[in-house]
PDB file of C-alpha atoms in Angstrom:
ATOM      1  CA  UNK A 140      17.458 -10.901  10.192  1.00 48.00           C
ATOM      2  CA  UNK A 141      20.354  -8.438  10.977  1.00 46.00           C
ATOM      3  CA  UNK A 142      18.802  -5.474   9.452  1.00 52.00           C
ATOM      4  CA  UNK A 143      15.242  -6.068  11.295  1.00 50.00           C
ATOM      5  CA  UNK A 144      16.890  -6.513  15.036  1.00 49.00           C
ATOM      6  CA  UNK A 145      19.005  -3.783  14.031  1.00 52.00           C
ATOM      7  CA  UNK A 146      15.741  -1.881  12.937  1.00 53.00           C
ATOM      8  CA  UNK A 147      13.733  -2.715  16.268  1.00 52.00           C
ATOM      9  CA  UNK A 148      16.974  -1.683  18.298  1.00 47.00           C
ATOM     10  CA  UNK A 149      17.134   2.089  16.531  1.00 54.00           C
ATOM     11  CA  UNK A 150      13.226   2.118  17.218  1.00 55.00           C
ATOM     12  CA  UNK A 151      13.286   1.889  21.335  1.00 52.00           C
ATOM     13  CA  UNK A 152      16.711   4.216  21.283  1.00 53.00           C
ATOM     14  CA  UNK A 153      14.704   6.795  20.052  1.00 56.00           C
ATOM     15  CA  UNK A 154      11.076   5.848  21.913  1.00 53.00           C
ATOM     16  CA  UNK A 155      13.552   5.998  25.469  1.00 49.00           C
ATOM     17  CA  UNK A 156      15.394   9.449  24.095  1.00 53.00           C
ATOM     18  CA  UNK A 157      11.651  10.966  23.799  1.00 52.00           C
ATOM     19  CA  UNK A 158      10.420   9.401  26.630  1.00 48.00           C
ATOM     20  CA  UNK A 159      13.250  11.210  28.807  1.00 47.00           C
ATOM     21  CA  UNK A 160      12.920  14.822  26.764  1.00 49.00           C
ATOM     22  CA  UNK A 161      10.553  17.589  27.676  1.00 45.00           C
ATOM     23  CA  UNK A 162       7.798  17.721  24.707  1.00 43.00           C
ATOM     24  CA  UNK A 163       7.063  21.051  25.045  1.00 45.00           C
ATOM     25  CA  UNK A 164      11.165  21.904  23.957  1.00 45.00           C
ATOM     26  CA  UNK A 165      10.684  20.036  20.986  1.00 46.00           C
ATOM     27  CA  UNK A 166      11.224  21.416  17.913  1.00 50.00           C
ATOM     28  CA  UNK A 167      13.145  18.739  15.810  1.00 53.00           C
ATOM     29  CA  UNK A 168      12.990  17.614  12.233  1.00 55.00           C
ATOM     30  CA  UNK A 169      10.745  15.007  13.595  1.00 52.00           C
ATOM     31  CA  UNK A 170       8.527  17.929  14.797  1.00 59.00           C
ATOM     32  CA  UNK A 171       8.280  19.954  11.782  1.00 59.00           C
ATOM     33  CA  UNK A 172       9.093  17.963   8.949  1.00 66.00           C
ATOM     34  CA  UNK A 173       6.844  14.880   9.550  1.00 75.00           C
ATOM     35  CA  UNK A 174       3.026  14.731   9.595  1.00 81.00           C
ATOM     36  CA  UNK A 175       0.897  13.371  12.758  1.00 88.00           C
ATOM     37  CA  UNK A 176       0.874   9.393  13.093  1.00 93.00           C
ATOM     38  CA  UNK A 177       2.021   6.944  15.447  1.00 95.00           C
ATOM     39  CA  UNK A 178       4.660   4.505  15.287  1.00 95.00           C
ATOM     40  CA  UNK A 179       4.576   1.379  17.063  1.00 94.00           C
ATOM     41  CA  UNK A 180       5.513  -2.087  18.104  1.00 96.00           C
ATOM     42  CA  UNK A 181       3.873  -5.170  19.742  1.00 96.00           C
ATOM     43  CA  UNK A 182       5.634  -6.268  22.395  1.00 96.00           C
ATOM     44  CA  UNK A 183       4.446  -9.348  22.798  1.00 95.00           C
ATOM     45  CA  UNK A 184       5.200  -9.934  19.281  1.00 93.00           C
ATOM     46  CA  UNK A 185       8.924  -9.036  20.282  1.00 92.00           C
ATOM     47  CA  UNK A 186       8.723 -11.406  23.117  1.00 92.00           C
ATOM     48  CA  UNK A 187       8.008 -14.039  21.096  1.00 89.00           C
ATOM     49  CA  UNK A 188      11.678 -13.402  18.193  1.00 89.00           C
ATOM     50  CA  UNK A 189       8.948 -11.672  15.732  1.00 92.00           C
ATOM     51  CA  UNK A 190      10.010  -8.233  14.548  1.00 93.00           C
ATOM     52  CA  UNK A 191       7.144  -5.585  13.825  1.00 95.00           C
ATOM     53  CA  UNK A 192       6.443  -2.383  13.244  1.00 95.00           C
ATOM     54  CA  UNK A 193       3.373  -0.956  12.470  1.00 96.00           C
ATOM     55  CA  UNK A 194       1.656   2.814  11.510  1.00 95.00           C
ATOM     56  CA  UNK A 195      -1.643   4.697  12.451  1.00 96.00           C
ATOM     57  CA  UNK A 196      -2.295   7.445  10.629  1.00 94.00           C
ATOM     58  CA  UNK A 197      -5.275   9.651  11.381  1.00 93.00           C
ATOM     59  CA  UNK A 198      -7.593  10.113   8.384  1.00 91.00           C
ATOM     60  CA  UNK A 199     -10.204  12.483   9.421  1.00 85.00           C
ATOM     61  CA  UNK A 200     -12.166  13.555  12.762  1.00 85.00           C
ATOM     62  CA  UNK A 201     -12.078   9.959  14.645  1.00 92.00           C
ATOM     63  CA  UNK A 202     -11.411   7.832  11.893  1.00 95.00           C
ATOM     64  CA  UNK A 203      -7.689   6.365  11.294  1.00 96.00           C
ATOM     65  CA  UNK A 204      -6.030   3.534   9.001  1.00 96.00           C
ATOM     66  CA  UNK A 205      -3.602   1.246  10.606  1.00 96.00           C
ATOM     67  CA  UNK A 206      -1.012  -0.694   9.093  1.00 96.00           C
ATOM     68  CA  UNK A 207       1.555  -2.854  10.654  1.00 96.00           C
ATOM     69  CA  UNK A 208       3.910  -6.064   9.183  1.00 95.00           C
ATOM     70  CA  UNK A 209       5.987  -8.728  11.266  1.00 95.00           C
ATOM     71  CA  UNK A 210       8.524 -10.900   9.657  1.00 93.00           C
ATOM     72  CA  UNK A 211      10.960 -13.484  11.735  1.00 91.00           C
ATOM     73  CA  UNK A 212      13.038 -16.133   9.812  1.00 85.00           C
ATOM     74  CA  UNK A 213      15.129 -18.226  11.952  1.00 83.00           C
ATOM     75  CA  UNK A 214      16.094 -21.644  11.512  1.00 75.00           C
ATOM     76  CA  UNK A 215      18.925 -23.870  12.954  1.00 70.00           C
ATOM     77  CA  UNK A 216      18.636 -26.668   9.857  1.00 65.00           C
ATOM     78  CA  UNK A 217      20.528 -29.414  11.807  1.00 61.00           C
ATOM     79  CA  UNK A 218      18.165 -29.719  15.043  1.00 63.00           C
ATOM     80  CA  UNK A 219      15.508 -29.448  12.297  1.00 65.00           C
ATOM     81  CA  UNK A 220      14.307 -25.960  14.625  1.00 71.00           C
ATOM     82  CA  UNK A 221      12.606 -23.602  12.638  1.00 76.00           C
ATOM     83  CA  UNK A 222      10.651 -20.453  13.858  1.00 80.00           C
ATOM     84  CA  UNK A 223       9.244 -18.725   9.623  1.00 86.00           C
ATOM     85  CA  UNK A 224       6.292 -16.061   9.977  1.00 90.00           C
ATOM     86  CA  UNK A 225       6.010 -12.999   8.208  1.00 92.00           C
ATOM     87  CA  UNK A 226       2.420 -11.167   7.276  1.00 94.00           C
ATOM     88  CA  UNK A 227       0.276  -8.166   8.433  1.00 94.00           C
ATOM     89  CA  UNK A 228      -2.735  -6.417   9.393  1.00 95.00           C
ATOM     90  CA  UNK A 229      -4.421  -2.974   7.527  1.00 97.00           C
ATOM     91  CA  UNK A 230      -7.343  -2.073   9.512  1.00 97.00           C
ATOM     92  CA  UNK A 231      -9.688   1.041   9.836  1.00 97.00           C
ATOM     93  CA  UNK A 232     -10.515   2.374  13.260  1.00 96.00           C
ATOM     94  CA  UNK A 233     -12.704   4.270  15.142  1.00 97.00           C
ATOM     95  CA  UNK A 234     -12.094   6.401  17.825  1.00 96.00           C
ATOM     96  CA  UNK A 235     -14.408   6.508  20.452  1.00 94.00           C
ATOM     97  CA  UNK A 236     -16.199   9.022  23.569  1.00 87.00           C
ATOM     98  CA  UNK A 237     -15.307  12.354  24.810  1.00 86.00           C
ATOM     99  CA  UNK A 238     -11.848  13.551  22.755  1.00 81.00           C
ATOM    100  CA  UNK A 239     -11.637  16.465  25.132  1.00 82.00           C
ATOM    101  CA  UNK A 240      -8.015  16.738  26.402  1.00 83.00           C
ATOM    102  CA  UNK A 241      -6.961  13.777  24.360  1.00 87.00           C
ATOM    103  CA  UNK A 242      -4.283  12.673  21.402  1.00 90.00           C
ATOM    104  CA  UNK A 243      -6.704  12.252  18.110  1.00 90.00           C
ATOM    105  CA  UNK A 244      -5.169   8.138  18.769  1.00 93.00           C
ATOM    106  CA  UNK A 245      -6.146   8.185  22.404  1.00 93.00           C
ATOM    107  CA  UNK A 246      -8.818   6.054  23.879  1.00 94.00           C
ATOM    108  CA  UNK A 247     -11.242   3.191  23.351  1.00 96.00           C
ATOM    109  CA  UNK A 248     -11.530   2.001  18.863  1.00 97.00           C
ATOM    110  CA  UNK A 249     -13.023  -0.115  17.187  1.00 97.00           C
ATOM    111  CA  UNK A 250     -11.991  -1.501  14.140  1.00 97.00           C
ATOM    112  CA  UNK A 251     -12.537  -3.386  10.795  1.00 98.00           C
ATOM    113  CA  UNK A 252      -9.336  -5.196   9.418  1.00 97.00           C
ATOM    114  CA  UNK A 253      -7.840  -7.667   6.831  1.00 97.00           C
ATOM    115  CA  UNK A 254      -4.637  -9.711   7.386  1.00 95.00           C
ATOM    116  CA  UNK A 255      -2.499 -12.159   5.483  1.00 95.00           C
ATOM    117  CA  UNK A 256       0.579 -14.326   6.741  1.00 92.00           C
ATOM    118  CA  UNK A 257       2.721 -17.457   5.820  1.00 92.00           C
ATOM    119  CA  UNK A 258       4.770 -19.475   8.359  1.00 88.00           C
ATOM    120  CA  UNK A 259       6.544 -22.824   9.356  1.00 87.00           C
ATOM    121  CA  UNK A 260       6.928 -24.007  12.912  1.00 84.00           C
ATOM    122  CA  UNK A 261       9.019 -27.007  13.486  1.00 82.00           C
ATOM    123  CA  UNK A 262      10.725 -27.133  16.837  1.00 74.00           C
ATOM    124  CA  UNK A 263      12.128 -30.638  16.500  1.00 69.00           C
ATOM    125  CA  UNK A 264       8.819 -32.698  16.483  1.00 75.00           C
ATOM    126  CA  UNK A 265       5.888 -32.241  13.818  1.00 81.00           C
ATOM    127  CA  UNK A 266       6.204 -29.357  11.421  1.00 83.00           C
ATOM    128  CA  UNK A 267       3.017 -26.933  10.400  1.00 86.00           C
ATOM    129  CA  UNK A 268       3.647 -24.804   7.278  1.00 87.00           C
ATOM    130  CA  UNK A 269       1.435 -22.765   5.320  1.00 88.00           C
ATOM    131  CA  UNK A 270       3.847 -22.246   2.216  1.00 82.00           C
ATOM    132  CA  UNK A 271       1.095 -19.677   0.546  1.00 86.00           C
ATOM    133  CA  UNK A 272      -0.482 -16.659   2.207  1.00 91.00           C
ATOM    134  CA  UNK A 273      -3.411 -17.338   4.688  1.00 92.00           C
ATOM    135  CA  UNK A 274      -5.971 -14.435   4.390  1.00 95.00           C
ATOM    136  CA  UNK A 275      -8.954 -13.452   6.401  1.00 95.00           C
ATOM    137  CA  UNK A 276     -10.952 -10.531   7.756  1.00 96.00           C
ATOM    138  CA  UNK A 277     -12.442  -9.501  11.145  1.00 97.00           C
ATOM    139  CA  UNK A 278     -13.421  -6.959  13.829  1.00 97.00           C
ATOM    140  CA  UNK A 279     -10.858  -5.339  16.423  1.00 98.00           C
ATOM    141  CA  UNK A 280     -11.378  -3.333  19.878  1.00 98.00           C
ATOM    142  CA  UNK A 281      -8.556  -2.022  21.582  1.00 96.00           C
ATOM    143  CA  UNK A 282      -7.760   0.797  24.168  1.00 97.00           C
ATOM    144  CA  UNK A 283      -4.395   2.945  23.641  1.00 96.00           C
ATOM    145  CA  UNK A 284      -3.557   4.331  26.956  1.00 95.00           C
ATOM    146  CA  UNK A 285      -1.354   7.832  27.405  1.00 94.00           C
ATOM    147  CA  UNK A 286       1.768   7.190  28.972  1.00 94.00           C
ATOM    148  CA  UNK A 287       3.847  10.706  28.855  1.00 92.00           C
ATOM    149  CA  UNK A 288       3.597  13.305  26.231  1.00 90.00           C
ATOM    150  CA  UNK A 289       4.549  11.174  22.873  1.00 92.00           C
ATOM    151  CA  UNK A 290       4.619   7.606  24.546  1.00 95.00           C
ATOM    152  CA  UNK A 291       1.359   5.639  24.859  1.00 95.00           C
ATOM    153  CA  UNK A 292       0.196   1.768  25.290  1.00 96.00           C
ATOM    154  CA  UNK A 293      -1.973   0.056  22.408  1.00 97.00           C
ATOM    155  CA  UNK A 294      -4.099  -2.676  23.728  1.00 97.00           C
ATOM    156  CA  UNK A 295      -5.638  -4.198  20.817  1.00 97.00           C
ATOM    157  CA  UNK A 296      -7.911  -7.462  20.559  1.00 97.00           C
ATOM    158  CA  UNK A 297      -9.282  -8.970  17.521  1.00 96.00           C
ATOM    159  CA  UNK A 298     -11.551 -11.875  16.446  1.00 97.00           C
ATOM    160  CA  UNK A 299     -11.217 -12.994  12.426  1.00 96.00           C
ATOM    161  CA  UNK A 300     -11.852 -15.777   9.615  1.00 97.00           C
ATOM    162  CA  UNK A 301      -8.790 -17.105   8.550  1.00 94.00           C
ATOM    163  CA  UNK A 302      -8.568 -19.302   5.561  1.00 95.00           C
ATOM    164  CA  UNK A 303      -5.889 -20.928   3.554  1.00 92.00           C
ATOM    165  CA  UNK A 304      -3.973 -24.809   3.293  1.00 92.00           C
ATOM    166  CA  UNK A 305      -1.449 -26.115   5.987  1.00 89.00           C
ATOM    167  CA  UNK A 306       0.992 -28.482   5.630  1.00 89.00           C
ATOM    168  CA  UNK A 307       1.890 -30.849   8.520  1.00 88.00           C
ATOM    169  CA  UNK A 308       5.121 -32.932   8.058  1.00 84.00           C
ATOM    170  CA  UNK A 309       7.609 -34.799  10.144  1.00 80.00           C
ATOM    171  CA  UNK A 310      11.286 -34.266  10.610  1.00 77.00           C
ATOM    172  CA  UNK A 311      13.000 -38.149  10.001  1.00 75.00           C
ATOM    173  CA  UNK A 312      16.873 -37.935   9.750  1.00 71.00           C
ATOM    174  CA  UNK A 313      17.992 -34.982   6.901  1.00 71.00           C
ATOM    175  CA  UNK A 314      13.989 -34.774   5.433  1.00 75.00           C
ATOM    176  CA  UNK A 315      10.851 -33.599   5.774  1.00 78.00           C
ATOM    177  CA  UNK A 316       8.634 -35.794   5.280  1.00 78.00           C
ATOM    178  CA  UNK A 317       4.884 -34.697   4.060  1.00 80.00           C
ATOM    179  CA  UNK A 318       2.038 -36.439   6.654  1.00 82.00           C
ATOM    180  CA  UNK A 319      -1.299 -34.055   5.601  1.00 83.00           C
ATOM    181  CA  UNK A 320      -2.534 -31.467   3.761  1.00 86.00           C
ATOM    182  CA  UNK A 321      -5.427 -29.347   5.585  1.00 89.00           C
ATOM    183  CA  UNK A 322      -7.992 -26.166   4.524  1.00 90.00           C
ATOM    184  CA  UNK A 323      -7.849 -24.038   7.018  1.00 89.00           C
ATOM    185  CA  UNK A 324     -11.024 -22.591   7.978  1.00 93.00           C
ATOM    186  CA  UNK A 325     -10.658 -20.871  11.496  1.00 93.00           C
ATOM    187  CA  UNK A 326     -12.644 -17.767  13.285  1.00 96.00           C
ATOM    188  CA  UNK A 327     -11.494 -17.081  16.611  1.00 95.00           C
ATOM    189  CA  UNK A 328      -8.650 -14.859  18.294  1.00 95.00           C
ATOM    190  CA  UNK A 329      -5.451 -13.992  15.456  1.00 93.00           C
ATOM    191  CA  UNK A 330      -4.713 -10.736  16.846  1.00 94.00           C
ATOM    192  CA  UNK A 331      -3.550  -9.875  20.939  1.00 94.00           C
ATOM    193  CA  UNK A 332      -1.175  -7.039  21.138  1.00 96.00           C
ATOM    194  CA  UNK A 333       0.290  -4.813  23.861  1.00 97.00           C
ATOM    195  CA  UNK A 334       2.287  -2.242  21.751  1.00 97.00           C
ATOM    196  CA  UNK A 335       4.355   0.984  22.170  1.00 96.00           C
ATOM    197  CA  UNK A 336       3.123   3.917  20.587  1.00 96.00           C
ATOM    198  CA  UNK A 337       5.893   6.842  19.508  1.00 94.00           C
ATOM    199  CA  UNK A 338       3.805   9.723  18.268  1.00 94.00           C
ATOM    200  CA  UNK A 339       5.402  11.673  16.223  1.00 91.00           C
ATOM    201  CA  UNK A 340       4.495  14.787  13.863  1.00 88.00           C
ATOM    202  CA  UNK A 341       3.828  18.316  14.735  1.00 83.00           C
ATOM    203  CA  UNK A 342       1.727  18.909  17.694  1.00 84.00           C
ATOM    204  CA  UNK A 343       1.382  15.202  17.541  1.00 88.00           C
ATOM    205  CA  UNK A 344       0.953  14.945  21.743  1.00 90.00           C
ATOM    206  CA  UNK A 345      -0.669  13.423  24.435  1.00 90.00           C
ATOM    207  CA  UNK A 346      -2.375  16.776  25.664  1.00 88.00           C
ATOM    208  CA  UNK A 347      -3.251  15.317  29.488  1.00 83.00           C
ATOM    209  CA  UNK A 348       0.470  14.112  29.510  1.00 79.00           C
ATOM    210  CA  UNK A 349       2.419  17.594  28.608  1.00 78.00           C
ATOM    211  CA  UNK A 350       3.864  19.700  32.341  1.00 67.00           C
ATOM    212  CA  UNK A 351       3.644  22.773  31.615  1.00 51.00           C
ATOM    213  CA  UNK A 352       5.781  25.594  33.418  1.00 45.00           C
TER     214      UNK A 352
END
């Protein structure tokens, strides 16, 4: 888990070094070398011990493909606490309304998507674990708000099918002891994220965000 904390920490030093710089001084590797997309990470997601990152890369006019991936394994086998997820989300979106004076990844989208996970949540009573990958599919809406010249807010929502098998078991003294196997057939909420966008990339701006002198 070192090297994902470690990942997340490098992340928001550089999102707070570009939040405090002037974008229209910035001509960095970051500016010339890289192409225009947008970095990001739910926060609510971090709240929760789950590193994430994800990616949204425009494609063409108001179309982009977004990709993102979470993984958090911690465990504390004696108190039988354990706290397993790891999986992702590729979805296409669609940009919405007037882009006058806004970032191509600005604004109301709408999106299609497919996800996959596994995970095991135990925290000293009954366990759930879905050992194999749970897979599904469904529609997302979201809102990504300009907050200075390469920072913005994602606000995504997203309604899906899920299915796949879950384990539940019990914790009695050093075992786990199987009670159920279930198919899991669910369609409801799987995706609620608040995330912070770095855009990064040539030109790669908020344009209603830049001061210019």
């Amino acid at each position: 888990m070192t090297r994902y904390a470690i990942l997340i920490l490098l992340i928001i030093t550089r999102l707070c070094a570009e939040a405090r710089g002037n974008v229209t001084g910035d001509r960095s590797c970051m500016e010339c070398c890289i192409p225009p997309v947008a970095l990001r990470s739910n926060l609510l997601s971090d709240a929760a011990l789950i590193p994430n990152v994800g990616v949204t890369v425009p494609i063409a006019g108001r179309w982009a493909a977004d990709l993102s991936w979470s993984y958090a394994w911690w465990s504390n086998d004696s108190r039988h606490r354990y706290w397993r997820t790891y999986g992702g989300n590729a979805e296409i979106r669609l940009y919405l309304g007037n882009r006058e004076r806004k970032n191509r990844l600005e604004g109301h989208h709408l999106g299609v998507y497919g996800q996959m996970l596994t995970y095991d949540f135990e925290l000293g009573g009954k366990g759930r674990m879905a050992p194999k990958w749970s897979a599904g599919g469904g529609i997302a809406y979201g809102y990504t708000l300009a907050i200075t010249g390469r920072l913005s807010l994602d606000f995504t929502i997203g309604i899906a099918y899920i299915t796949g098998k879950e384990y539940r078991y019990q914790p009695i003294s050093d075992r786990y002891v199987w009670q159920s196997t279930r198919d899991i057939n669910y369609i409801g909420p799987t995706r609620c994220e608040v995330s912070l966008v770095w855009l990064i990339g040539k030109g790669n701006v908020n344009p209603s965000k830049i001061r210019f002198r």
